[in-house]
Coordinates of C-alpha atoms in Angstrom, one line a residue:
X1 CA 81.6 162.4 23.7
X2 CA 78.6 160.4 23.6
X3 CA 75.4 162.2 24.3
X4 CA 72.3 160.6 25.9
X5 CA 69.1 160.4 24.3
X6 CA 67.7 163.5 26.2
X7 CA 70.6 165.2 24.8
X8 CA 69.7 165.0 21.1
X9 CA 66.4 165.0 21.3
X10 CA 66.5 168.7 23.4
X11 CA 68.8 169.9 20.3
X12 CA 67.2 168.8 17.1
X13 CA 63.4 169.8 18.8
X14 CA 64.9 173.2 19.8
X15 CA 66.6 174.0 16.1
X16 CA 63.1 172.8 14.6
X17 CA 60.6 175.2 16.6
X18 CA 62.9 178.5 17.4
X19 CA 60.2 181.3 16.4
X20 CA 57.7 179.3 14.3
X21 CA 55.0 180.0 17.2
X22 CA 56.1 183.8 17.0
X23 CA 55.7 184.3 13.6
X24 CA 52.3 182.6 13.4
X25 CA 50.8 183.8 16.6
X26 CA 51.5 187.4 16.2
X27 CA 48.8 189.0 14.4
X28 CA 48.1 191.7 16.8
X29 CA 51.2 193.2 16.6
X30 CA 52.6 196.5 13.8
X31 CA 55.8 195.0 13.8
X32 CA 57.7 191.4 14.6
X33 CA 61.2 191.1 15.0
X34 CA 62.3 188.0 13.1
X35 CA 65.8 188.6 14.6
X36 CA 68.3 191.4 15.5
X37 CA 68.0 193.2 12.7
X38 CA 65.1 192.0 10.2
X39 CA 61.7 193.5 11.1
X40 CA 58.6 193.2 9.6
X41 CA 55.7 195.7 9.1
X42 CA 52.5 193.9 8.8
X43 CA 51.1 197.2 6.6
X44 CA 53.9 197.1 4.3
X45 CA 55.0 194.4 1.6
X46 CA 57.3 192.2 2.4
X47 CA 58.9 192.1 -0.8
X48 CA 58.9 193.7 -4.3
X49 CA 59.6 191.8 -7.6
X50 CA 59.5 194.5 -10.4
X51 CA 55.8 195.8 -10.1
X52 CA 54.7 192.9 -8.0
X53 CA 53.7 192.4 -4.6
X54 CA 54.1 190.2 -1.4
X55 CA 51.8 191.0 1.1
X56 CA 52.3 190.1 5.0
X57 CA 48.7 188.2 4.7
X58 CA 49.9 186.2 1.4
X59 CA 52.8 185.5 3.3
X60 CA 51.1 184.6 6.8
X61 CA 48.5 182.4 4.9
X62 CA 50.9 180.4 3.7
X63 CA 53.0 179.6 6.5
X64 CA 49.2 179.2 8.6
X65 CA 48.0 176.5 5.9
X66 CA 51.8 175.5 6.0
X67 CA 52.7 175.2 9.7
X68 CA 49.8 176.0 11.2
X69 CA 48.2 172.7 12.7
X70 CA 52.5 171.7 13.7
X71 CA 52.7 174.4 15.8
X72 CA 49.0 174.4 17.3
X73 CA 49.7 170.5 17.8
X74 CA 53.3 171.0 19.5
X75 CA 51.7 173.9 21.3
X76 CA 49.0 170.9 23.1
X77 CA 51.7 168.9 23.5
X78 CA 53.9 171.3 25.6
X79 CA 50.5 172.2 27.9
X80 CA 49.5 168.4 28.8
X81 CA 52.9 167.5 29.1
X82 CA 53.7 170.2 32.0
X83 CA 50.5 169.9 33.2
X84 CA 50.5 166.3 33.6
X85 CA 54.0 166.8 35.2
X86 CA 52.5 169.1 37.1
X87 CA 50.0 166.3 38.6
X88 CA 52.7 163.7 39.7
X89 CA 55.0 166.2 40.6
X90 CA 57.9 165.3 38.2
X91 CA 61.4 167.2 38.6
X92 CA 64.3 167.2 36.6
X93 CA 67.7 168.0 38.5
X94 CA 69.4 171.2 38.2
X95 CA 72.3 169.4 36.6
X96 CA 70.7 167.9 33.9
X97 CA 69.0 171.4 33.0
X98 CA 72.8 173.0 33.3
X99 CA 74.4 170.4 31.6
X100 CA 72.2 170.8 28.8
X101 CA 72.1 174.3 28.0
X102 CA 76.0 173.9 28.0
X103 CA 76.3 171.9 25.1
X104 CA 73.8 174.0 23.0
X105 CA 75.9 176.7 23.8
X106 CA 78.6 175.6 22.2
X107 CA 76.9 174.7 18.9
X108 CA 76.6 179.1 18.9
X109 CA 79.0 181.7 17.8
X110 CA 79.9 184.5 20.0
X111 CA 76.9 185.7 21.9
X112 CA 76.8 188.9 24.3
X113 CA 75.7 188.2 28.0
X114 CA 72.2 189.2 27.4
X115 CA 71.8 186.9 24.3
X116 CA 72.9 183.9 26.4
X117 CA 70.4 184.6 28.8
X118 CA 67.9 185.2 26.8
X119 CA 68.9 181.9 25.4
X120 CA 68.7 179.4 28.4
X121 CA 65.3 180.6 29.3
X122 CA 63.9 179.5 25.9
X123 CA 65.9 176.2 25.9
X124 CA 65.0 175.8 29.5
X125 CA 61.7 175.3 29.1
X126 CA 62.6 173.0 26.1
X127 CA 64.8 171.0 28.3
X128 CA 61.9 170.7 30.7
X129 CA 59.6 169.7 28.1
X130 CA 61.7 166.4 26.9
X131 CA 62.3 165.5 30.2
X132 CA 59.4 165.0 31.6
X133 CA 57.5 164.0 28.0
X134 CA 59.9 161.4 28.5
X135 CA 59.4 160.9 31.9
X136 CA 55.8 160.3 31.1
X137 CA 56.2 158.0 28.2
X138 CA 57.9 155.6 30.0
X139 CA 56.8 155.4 33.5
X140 CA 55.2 152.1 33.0
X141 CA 58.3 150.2 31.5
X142 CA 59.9 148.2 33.9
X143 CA 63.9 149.3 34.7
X144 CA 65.9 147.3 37.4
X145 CA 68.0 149.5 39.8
X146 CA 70.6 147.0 38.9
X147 CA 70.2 147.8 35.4
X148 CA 70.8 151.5 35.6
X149 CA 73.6 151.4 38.0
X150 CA 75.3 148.8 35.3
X151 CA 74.3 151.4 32.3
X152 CA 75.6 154.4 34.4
X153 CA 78.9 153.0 35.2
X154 CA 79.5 151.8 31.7
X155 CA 78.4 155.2 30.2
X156 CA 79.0 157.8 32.8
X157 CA 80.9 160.1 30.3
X158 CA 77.8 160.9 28.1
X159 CA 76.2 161.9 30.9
X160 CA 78.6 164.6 32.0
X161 CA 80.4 168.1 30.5
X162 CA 84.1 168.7 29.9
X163 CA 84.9 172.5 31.1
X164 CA 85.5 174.6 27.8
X165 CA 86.6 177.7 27.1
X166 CA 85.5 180.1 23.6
X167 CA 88.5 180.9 22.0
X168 CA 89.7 183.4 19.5
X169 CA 93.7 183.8 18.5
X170 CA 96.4 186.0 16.8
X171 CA 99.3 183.8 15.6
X172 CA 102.6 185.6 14.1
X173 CA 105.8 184.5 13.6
X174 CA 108.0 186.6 15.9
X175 CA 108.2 188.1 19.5
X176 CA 108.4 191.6 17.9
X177 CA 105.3 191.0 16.2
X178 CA 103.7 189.9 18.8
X179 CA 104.6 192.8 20.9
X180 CA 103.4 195.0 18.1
X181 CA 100.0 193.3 17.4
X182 CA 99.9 193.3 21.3
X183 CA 100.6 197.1 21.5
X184 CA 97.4 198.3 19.6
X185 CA 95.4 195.9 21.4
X186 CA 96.2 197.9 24.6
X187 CA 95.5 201.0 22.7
X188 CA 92.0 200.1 21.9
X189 CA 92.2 198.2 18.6
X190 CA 89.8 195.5 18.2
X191 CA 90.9 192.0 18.5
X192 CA 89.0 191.1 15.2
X193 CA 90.7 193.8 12.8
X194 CA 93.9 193.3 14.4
X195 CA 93.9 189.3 13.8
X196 CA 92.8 190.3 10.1
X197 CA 95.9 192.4 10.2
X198 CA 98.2 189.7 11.8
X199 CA 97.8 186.6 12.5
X200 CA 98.8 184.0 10.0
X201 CA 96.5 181.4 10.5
X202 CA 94.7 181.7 7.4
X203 CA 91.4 179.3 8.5
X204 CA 90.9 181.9 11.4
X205 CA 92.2 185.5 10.1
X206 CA 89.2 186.4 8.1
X207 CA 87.2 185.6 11.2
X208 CA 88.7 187.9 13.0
X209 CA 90.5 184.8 14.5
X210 CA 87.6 183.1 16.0
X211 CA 88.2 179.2 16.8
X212 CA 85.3 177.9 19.0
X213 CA 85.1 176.1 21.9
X214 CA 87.8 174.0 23.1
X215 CA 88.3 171.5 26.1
X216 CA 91.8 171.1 28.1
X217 CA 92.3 167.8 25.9
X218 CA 91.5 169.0 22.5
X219 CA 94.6 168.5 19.9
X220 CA 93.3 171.0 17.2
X221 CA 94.9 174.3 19.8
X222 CA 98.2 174.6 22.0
X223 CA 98.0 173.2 25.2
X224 CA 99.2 176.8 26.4
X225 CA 95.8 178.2 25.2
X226 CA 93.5 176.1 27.9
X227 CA 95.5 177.0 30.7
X228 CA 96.6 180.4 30.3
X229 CA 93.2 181.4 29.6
X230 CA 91.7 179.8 32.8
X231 CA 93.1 182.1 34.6
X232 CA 91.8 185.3 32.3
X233 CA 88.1 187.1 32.3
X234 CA 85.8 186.9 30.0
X235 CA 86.3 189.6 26.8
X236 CA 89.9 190.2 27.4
X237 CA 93.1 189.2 25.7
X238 CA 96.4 187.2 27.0
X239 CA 99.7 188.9 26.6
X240 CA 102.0 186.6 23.6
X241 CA 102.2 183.4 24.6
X242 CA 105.1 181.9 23.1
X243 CA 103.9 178.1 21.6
X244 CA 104.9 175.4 18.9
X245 CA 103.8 177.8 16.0
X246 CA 105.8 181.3 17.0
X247 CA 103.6 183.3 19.4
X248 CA 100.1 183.8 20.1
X249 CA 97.8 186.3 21.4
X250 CA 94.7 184.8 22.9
X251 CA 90.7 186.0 23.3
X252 CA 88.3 184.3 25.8
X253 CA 85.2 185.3 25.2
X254 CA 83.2 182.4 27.3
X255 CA 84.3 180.2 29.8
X256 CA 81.7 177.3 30.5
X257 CA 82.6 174.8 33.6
X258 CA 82.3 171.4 34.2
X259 CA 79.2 169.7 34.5
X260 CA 79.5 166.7 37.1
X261 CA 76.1 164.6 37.3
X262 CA 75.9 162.1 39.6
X263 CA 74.5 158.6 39.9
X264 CA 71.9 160.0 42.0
X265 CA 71.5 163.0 39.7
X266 CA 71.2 161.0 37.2
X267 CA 69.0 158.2 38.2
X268 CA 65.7 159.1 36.2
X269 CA 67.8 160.3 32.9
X270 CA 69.6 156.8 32.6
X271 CA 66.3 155.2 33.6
X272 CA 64.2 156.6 30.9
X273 CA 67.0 155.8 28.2
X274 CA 66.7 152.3 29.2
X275 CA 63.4 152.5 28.9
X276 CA 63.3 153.8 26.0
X277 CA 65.4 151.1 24.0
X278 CA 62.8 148.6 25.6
X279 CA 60.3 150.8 23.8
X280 CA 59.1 149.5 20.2
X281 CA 57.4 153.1 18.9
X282 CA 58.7 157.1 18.6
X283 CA 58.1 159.4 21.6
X284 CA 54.6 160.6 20.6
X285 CA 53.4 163.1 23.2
X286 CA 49.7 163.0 21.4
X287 CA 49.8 159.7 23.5
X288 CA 48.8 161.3 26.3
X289 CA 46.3 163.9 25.1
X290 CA 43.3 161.5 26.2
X291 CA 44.5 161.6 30.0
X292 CA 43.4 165.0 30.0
X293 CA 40.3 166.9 28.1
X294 CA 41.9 168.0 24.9
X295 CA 39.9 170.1 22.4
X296 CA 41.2 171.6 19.2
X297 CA 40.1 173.2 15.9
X298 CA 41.6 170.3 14.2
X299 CA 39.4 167.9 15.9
X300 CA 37.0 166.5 12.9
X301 CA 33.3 166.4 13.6
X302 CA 31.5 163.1 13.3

């Protein structure tokens, strides 16, 4: 499927600036959490080679000298562009902000409840950001209704989002085995160790049978697997399933629906990615720094 232009930009500026900010503008904190299970102390050294030392200042200086002026400089942009947004009153639709934080969803692995949550409101704001940046970049390029009706029609797919469900699958051989792999799953087992056990789909077994996320017209899984799981909650298992390769026992673990944008809904999007290919320069949100009073350390002194 062919994304838009909002599309990519939202994922590559989200995978560049996940928790730069927090680690450089946390100073007044003990401890920081650089994920689930690494944290730092700020009064202990981060690492020891032999009789030498790291220190968390060494450490923070360099990422400061490093990053520093990135981050302080994307940290403007994000405040004049919502606050400029904020002054003509721009709005993105509720379907371009869901449609959005369904496909980086399925660029993740298997994610509990809370850390999808947690999640879309970071990307949220993300999604926010390019959208109106980009709403303010190109409000003075001329775009026919004509034109985006024509673009829309041609390209409507890219601007929509195929239901798909997060799959993981036992695959044996026999209805006996299947039975038996089945058996100690209703006795508690977990679906992981008993696909290590199992299943002999070597790509998946080691993973504890983990595939990813598949659509209802995706060749790489049975057909059975899209349908019988539609019907299933999240974080359970299918009885066997008998299919092409013997019999499988299928895990959903997240079901994310359609995403149908509209014309209408999808009037401004279409517009700004025709104005965009009129454009002859890179979105550069330091363009519109002088329509508000900007200030900054890195400003140079005459």
């Amino acid at each position: 499927m062919r994304l838009s232009k909002l599309s990519l930009w939202v994922i590559i500026f989200i995978l560049l600036i996940t928790n730069i900010t927090t680690l450089l503008f946390s100073k007044g904190n003990t401890e920081i959490a650089l994920d689930d299970e690494s944290v730092i102390n700020q009064k202990k050294p981060l690492a020891t080679i032999e009789n030498e030392k790291i220190k968390y200042e060494e450490w923070l200086d360099l990422l400061t000298r490093g990053y520093g002026e990135k981050v302080l400089t994307e940290m403007v942009n994000q405040e004049v562009v919502f606050q400029l947004a904020e002054q003509e009153k721009l709005e993105i639709d509720s379907k371009i902000v869901e449609r959005e934080i369904a496909r980086l969803l399925i660029m993740q692995g298997v994610l509990t409840e809370e850390e999808r949550k947690s999640l879309q409101e970071k990307w949220t704001e993300q999604i926010k950001y390019r959208y109106y940046m980009k709403a303010l970049l190109t409000r003075d390029v001329e775009v026919s209704d004509s034109e985006v009706k024509q673009y829309f029609q041609t390209y409507e797919n890219q601007y929509q989002f195929e239901e798909v469900v997060q799959l993981s699958h036992i695959v044996v051989s026999s209805e006996a085995e299947a039975d038996e792999a089945y058996q100690k799953l209703e006795s508690g087992a977990s679906f992981t160790d008993v696909a290590q056990e199992y299943s002999m789909d070597e790509e998946t077994a080691s993973e504890g049978g983990y595939l990813g996320y598949y659509t209802e017209t995706n060749s790489f899984i049975p057909p059975e697997y899209f349908h019988e799981t539609l019907a299933m909650d999240e974080g359970t298992f299918s009885q066997p399933i008998r299919t092409d390769q013997g019999f499988s026992i299928v895990f959903l673990h997240h079901h994310i629906p359609a995403v149908n944008v509209s014309y209408e809904e999808a009037y401004q999007e279409v517009k700004q990615d025709l104005a965009l290919d009129q454009m002859d320069q890179n979105l550069d949100p330091k363009l519109l720094w002088e329509e508000l009073e900007v200030t900054t350390v890195l400003d140079k002194n005459d």
